[in-house]
PDB file of C-alpha atoms in Angstrom:
ATOM      1  CA  ASP L 193     -40.074 -31.912  84.267  1.00  0.00           C
ATOM      2  CA  GLY L 194     -38.570 -35.350  83.938  1.00  0.00           C
ATOM      3  CA  PHE L 195     -35.100 -36.727  84.434  1.00  0.00           C
ATOM      4  CA  TRP L 196     -31.832 -35.518  82.936  1.00  0.00           C
ATOM      5  CA  ASN L 197     -29.225 -38.098  82.023  1.00  0.00           C
ATOM      6  CA  TYR L 198     -26.234 -36.997  79.964  1.00  0.00           C
ATOM      7  CA  VAL L 199     -22.518 -37.510  79.350  1.00  0.00           C
ATOM      8  CA  VAL L 200     -19.869 -34.826  78.864  1.00  0.00           C
ATOM      9  CA  THR L 201     -16.529 -35.699  77.262  1.00  0.00           C
ATOM     10  CA  HIS L 202     -13.641 -33.257  77.065  1.00  0.00           C
ATOM     11  CA  CYS L 203      -9.886 -32.926  76.868  1.00  0.00           C
ATOM     12  CA  ASP L 204      -7.893 -30.691  79.204  1.00  0.00           C
ATOM     13  CA  PHE L 205      -4.546 -29.609  77.770  1.00  0.00           C
ATOM     14  CA  ASN L 206      -1.903 -26.893  77.945  1.00  0.00           C
ATOM     15  CA  SER L 207       0.328 -28.187  75.135  1.00  0.00           C
ATOM     16  CA  THR L 208       0.256 -30.800  72.384  1.00  0.00           C
ATOM     17  CA  ASP L 209       2.490 -33.128  74.422  1.00  0.00           C
ATOM     18  CA  SER L 210       0.592 -36.316  75.325  1.00  0.00           C
ATOM     19  CA  LYS L 211       1.644 -36.086  78.989  1.00  0.00           C
ATOM     20  CA  ASP L 212      -0.027 -32.649  79.211  1.00  0.00           C
ATOM     21  CA  ILE L 213      -3.383 -33.947  77.956  1.00  0.00           C
ATOM     22  CA  THR L 214      -6.139 -35.375  80.145  1.00  0.00           C
ATOM     23  CA  PHE L 215      -9.223 -37.163  78.824  1.00  0.00           C
ATOM     24  CA  ILE L 216     -12.313 -36.808  81.030  1.00  0.00           C
ATOM     25  CA  ARG L 217     -15.755 -38.362  80.573  1.00  0.00           C
ATOM     26  CA  SER L 218     -18.357 -37.383  83.171  1.00  0.00           C
ATOM     27  CA  TYR L 219     -21.767 -39.020  83.610  1.00  0.00           C
ATOM     28  CA  TYR L 220     -24.564 -36.875  85.039  1.00  0.00           C
ATOM     29  CA  TYR L 221     -28.007 -37.615  86.395  1.00  0.00           C
ATOM     30  CA  ASN L 222     -30.345 -34.722  87.220  1.00  0.00           C
ATOM     31  CA  LYS L 223     -27.472 -32.212  86.884  1.00  0.00           C
ATOM     32  CA  LEU L 224     -25.337 -34.097  89.438  1.00  0.00           C
ATOM     33  CA  GLU L 225     -22.090 -35.743  88.376  1.00  0.00           C
ATOM     34  CA  ILE L 226     -22.350 -39.354  89.478  1.00  0.00           C
ATOM     35  CA  VAL L 227     -19.225 -40.945  87.994  1.00  0.00           C
ATOM     36  CA  ARG L 228     -16.186 -39.834  85.980  1.00  0.00           C
ATOM     37  CA  PHE L 229     -13.388 -41.439  84.019  1.00  0.00           C
ATOM     38  CA  ASP L 230     -10.180 -39.398  84.240  1.00  0.00           C
ATOM     39  CA  SER L 231      -7.167 -40.565  82.223  1.00  0.00           C
ATOM     40  CA  SER L 232      -4.753 -39.110  84.794  1.00  0.00           C
ATOM     41  CA  VAL L 233      -6.272 -41.495  87.381  1.00  0.00           C
ATOM     42  CA  GLY L 234      -6.757 -44.308  84.847  1.00  0.00           C
ATOM     43  CA  ARG L 235     -10.081 -45.522  86.192  1.00  0.00           C
ATOM     44  CA  TYR L 236     -13.656 -44.543  86.950  1.00  0.00           C
ATOM     45  CA  VAL L 237     -14.381 -42.663  90.182  1.00  0.00           C
ATOM     46  CA  GLY L 238     -17.894 -42.507  91.642  1.00  0.00           C
ATOM     47  CA  TYR L 239     -19.199 -39.413  93.437  1.00  0.00           C
ATOM     48  CA  THR L 240     -22.594 -40.718  94.552  1.00  0.00           C
ATOM     49  CA  GLU L 241     -23.904 -44.066  95.787  1.00  0.00           C
ATOM     50  CA  LEU L 242     -25.012 -44.934  92.249  1.00  0.00           C
ATOM     51  CA  GLY L 243     -21.685 -43.717  90.854  1.00  0.00           C
ATOM     52  CA  VAL L 244     -19.697 -45.903  93.239  1.00  0.00           C
ATOM     53  CA  LYS L 245     -21.712 -48.960  92.187  1.00  0.00           C
ATOM     54  CA  ASN L 246     -21.021 -48.116  88.543  1.00  0.00           C
ATOM     55  CA  ASP L 247     -17.298 -47.492  89.075  1.00  0.00           C
ATOM     56  CA  GLU L 248     -16.908 -50.853  90.817  1.00  0.00           C
ATOM     57  CA  ALA L 249     -18.517 -52.654  87.873  1.00  0.00           C
ATOM     58  CA  TRP L 250     -16.857 -50.602  85.125  1.00  0.00           C
ATOM     59  CA  ASN L 251     -13.359 -50.730  86.650  1.00  0.00           C
ATOM     60  CA  SER L 252     -13.466 -54.532  86.690  1.00  0.00           C
ATOM     61  CA  GLY L 253     -14.777 -54.881  83.129  1.00  0.00           C
ATOM     62  CA  PRO L 254     -13.630 -54.069  79.596  1.00  0.00           C
ATOM     63  CA  GLU L 255     -15.043 -50.519  79.834  1.00  0.00           C
ATOM     64  CA  VAL L 256     -12.004 -49.232  81.695  1.00  0.00           C
ATOM     65  CA  VAL L 257      -9.594 -50.557  79.045  1.00  0.00           C
ATOM     66  CA  GLN L 258     -11.612 -48.854  76.318  1.00  0.00           C
ATOM     67  CA  MET L 259     -11.603 -45.547  78.216  1.00  0.00           C
ATOM     68  CA  ARG L 260      -7.834 -45.715  78.696  1.00  0.00           C
ATOM     69  CA  ASN L 261      -7.496 -45.865  74.896  1.00  0.00           C
ATOM     70  CA  GLU L 262      -9.861 -42.942  74.350  1.00  0.00           C
ATOM     71  CA  LYS L 263      -7.209 -40.384  75.355  1.00  0.00           C
ATOM     72  CA  GLU L 264      -5.181 -41.267  72.269  1.00  0.00           C
ATOM     73  CA  ARG L 265      -8.161 -41.548  69.940  1.00  0.00           C
ATOM     74  CA  TYR L 266     -10.247 -38.618  71.131  1.00  0.00           C
ATOM     75  CA  CYS L 267      -7.738 -36.127  72.520  1.00  0.00           C
ATOM     76  CA  VAL L 268      -4.200 -36.637  71.240  1.00  0.00           C
ATOM     77  CA  ASN L 269      -5.318 -36.881  67.607  1.00  0.00           C
ATOM     78  CA  ASN L 270      -7.334 -33.635  67.820  1.00  0.00           C
ATOM     79  CA  VAL L 271      -5.637 -31.393  70.365  1.00  0.00           C
ATOM     80  CA  GLY L 272      -3.020 -30.200  67.872  1.00  0.00           C
ATOM     81  CA  ASN L 273      -5.661 -28.418  65.791  1.00  0.00           C
ATOM     82  CA  ASP L 274      -7.350 -26.891  68.837  1.00  0.00           C
ATOM     83  CA  TYR L 275      -4.025 -25.799  70.328  1.00  0.00           C
ATOM     84  CA  ARG L 276      -2.837 -24.107  67.115  1.00  0.00           C
ATOM     85  CA  SER L 277      -6.198 -22.380  66.732  1.00  0.00           C
ATOM     86  CA  ALA L 278      -6.117 -21.064  70.302  1.00  0.00           C
ATOM     87  CA  VAL L 279      -2.499 -19.885  70.088  1.00  0.00           C
ATOM     88  CA  THR L 280      -3.045 -17.972  66.832  1.00  0.00           C
ATOM     89  CA  LYS L 281      -6.074 -16.163  68.344  1.00  0.00           C
ATOM     90  CA  SER L 282      -4.432 -15.198  71.612  1.00  0.00           C
TER      91      SER L 282
END
């Protein structure tokens, strides 16, 4: 019982080239995705009424600039290790 509120951050990639890497951060409430930042879109996108309210606020504030930089920090700097590990095991 209770409420579930959590964030999932991941990188989608099929090579180590920066243009082939997508940074995604999804915000969930009660197992329903309410809003997502996707680096290929470059902004937050809301999927529920609450998510749309959040994306309007976050896209006009400094949050969106920070998220745009997260692709480089979180994904590009780490994907090389993950990619090499996956290729050697396949």
